[in-house]
Each structure stands twice: as structure tokens, then as C-alpha cells.
Backbone as JSON, one array per atom type, in Angstrom:
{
  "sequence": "XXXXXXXXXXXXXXXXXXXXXXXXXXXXXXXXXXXXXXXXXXXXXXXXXXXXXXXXXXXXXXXXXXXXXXXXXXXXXXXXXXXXXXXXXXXXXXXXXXXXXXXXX",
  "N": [[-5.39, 47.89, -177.68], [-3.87, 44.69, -177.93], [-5.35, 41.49, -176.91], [-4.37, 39.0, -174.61], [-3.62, 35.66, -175.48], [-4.15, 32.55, -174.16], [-2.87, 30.16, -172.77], [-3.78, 26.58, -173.89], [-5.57, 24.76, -171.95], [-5.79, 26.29, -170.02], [-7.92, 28.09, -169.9], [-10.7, 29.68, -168.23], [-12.23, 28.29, -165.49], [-15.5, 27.33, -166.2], [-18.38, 25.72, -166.83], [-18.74, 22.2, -166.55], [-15.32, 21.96, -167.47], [-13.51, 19.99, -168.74], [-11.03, 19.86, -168.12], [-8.6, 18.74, -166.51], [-9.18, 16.45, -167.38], [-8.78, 16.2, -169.91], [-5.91, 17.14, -170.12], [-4.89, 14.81, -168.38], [-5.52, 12.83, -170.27], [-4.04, 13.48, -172.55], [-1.47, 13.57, -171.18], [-1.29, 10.64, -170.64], [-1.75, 9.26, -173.02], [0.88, 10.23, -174.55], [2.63, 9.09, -172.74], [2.26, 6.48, -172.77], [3.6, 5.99, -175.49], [5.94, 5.87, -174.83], [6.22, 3.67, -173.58], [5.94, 0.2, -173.12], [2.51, -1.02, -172.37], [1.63, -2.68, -169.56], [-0.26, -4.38, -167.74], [-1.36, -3.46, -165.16], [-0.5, -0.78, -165.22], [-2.51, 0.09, -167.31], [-4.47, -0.07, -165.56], [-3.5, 1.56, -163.72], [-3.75, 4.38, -165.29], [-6.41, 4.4, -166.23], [-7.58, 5.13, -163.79], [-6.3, 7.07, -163.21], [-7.84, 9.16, -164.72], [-10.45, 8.69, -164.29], [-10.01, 10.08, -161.68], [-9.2, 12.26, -162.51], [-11.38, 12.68, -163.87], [-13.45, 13.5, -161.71], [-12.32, 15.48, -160.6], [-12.78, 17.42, -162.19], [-15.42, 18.03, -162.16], [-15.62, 18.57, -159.62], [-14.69, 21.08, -159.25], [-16.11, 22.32, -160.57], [-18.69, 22.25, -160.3], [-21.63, 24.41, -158.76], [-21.24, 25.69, -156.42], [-18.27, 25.1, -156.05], [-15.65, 22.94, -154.64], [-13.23, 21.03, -152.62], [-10.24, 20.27, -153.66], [-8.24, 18.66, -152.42], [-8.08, 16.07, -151.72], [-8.63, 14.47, -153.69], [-6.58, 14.99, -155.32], [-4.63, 14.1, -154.24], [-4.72, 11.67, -153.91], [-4.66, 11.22, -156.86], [-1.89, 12.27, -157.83], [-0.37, 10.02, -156.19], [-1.28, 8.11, -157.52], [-0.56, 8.69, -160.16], [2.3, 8.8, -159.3], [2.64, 6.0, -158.64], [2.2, 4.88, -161.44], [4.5, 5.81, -162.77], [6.44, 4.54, -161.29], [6.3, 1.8, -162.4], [7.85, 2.43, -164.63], [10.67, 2.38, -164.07], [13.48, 5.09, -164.34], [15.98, 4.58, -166.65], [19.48, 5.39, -166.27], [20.98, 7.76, -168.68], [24.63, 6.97, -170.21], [27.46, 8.18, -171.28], [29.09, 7.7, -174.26], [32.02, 7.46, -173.93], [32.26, 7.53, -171.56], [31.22, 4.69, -170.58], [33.22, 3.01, -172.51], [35.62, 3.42, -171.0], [34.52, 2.47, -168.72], [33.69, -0.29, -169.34], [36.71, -0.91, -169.96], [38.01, -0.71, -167.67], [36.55, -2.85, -166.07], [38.06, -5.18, -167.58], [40.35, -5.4, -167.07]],
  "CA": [[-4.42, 46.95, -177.16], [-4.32, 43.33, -178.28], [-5.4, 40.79, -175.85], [-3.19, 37.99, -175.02], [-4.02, 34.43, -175.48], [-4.58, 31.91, -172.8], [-2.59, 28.68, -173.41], [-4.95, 25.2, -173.93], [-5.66, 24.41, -170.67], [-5.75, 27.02, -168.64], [-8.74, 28.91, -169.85], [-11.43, 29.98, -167.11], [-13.63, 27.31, -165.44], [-16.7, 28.16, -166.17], [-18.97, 24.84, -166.47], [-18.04, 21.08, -166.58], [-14.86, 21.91, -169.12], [-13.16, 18.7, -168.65], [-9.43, 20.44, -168.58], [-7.9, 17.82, -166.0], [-9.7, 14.9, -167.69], [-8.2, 16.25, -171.1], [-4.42, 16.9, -169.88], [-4.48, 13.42, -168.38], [-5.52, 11.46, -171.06], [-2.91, 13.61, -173.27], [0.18, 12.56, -170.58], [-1.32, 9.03, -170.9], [-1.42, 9.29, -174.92], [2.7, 10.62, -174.96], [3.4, 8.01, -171.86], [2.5, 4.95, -173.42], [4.15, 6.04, -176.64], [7.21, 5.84, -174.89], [6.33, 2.86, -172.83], [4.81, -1.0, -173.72], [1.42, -0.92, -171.88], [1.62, -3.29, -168.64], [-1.87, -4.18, -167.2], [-0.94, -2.65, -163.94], [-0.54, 0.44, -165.71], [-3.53, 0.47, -168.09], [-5.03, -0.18, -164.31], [-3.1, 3.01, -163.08], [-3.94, 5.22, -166.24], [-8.07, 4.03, -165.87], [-7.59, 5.72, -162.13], [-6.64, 8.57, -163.26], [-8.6, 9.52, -165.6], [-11.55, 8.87, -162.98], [-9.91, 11.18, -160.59], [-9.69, 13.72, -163.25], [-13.03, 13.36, -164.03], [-13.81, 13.94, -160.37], [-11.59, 17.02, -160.09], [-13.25, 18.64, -162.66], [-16.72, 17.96, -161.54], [-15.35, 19.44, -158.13], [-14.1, 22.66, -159.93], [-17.09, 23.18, -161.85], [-19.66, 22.8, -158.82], [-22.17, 25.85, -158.37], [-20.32, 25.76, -155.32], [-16.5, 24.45, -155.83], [-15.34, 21.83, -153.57], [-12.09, 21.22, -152.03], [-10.07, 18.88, -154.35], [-6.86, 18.36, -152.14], [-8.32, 14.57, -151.27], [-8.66, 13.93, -155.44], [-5.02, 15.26, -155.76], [-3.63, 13.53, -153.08], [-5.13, 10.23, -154.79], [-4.26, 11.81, -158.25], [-0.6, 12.36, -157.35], [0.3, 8.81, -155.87], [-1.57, 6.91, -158.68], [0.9, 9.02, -160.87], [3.35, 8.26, -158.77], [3.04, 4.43, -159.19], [2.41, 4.33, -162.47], [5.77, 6.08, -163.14], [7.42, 3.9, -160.68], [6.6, 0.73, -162.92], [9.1, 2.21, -165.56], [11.82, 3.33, -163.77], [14.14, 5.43, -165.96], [17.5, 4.33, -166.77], [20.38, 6.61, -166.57], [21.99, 7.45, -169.83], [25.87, 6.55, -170.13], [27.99, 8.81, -172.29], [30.07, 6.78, -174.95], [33.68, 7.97, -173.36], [32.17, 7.11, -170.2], [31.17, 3.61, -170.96], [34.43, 2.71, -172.68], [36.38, 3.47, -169.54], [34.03, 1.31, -167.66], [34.45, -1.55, -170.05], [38.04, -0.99, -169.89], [38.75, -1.21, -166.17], [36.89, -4.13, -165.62], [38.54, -6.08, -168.24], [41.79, -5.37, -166.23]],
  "C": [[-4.93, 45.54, -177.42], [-4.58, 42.65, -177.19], [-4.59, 39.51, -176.0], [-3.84, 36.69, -174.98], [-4.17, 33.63, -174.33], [-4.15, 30.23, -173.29], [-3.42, 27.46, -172.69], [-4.6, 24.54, -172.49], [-6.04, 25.06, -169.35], [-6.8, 28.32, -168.96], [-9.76, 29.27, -168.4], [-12.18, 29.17, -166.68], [-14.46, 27.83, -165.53], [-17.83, 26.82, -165.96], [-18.28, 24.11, -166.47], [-16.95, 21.26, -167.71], [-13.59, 20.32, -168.92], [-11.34, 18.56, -169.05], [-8.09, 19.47, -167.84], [-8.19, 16.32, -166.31], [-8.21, 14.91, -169.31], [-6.3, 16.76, -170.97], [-4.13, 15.59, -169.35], [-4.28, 12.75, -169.41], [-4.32, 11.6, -171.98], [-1.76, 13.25, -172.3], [0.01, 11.33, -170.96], [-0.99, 8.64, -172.24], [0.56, 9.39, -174.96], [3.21, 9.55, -173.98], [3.67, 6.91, -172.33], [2.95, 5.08, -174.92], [5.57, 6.09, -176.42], [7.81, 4.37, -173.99], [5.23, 1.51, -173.06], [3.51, -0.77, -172.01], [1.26, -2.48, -170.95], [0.06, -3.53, -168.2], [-2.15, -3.56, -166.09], [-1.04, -1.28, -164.8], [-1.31, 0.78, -166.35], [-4.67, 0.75, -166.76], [-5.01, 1.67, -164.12], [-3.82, 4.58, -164.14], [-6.09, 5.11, -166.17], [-7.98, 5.31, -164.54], [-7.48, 7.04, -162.81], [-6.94, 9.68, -163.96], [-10.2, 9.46, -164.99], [-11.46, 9.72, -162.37], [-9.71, 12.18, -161.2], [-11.06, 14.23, -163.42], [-13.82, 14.24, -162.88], [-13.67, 15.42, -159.87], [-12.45, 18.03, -160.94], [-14.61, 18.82, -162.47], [-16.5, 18.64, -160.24], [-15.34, 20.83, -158.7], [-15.2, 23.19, -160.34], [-18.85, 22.83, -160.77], [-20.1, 24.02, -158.72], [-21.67, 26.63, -156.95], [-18.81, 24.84, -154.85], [-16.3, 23.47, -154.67], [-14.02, 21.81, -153.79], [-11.64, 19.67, -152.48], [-9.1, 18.19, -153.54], [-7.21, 16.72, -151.92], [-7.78, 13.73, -152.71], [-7.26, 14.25, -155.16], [-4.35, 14.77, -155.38], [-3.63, 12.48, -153.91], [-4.52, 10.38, -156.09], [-2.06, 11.61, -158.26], [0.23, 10.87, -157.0], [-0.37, 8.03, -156.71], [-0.89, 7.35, -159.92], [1.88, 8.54, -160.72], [4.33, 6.51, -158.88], [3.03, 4.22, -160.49], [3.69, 4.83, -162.83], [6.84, 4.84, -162.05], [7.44, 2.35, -161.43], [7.69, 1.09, -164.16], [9.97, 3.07, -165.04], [12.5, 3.41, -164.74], [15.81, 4.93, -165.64], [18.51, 5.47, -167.35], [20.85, 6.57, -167.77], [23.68, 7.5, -169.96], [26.69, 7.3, -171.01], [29.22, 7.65, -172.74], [31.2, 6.62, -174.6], [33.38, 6.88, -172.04], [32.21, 5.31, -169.93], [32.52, 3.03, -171.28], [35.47, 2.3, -171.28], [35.93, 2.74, -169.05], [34.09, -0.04, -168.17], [36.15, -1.88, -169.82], [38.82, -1.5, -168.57], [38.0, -2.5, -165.84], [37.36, -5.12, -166.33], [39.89, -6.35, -167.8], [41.86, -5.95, -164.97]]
}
């Protein structure tokens, strides 16, 4: 029987493997490729790439430690940095029209 693969990321901790350092920095890599780079946000993206580091130094402990503090921190420095680009709804072409239309009336 074949064995099944184990998609990049989610192999087994075993020592320091640096799996929440290296999915951050890749969101940060695809984020700011969709977004100009604010200093506030190069701020926010620094953070959490620290608190990854942290997490996985927790994880990989001869005796594990209890990350929920890092995550908590992790989570709302996400949080803000997404809140400096709020997203804008998209408008369907029909839709638009119509809304041009009535207030020109």
C-alpha cells in the first residue's frame, strides 16, 4: 500500500522546523503583492514573523509549551494589519449602471 503524502506544512514537529515562521513569511510574500507596503504594515508583518518564530520554538520544546498567548498576539497583529487595507466590495457592471442612472435623475 502506497503511503500518502503530507502537504508542505503540516509534516510532524520534530525539532526547531520553522513551519509557522515559513507560512507567515509566505502570506506576507502574496500580501504585499497585492498591497503597496505602508510602514505600519512592514511594522505589523516584522511582528509576526517574531511571533512565529516564537510559536515554533514553543512547539519544538523538549517539553512543548502552551502557545495560546503567541496566537492570541499572532491573530490580532493579523488582524490589524488586514484592517489597514480594507477590501472594497466589487460592483457588477449592470449594477453600477443602474446606480449611475438613478442618481442622474
Amino acid at each position: 500500500m502506497e503511503e500518502q503524502g503530507t502537504f508542505e506544512g503540516f509534516e510532524e514537529i520534530t525539532n526547531y522546523s520553522h513551519f509557522k515562521e515559513k507560512s507567515t513569511r509566505k502570506f506576507i510574500d502574496g500580501f504585499f503583492k497585492k498591497h503597496t507596503i505602508k510602514a505600519e504594515a512592514e511594522d505589523y508583518a516584522n511582528s509576526l514573523i517574531c511571533i512565529a518564530y516564537n510559536i515554533d520554538r514553543y512547539n519544538s520544546a523538549a517539553s512543548p509549551k502552551n502557545i495560546s498567548t503567541l496566537m492570541e498576539s499572532y491573530n490580532n497583529t493579523m488582524a490589524s494589519l488586514r484592517e489597514l487595507y480594507p477590501e472594497t466590495p466589487e460592483i457588477d457592471g449592470s449594477l453600477a449602471s443602474l446606480l449611475t442612472e438613478s442618481q442622474a435623475k
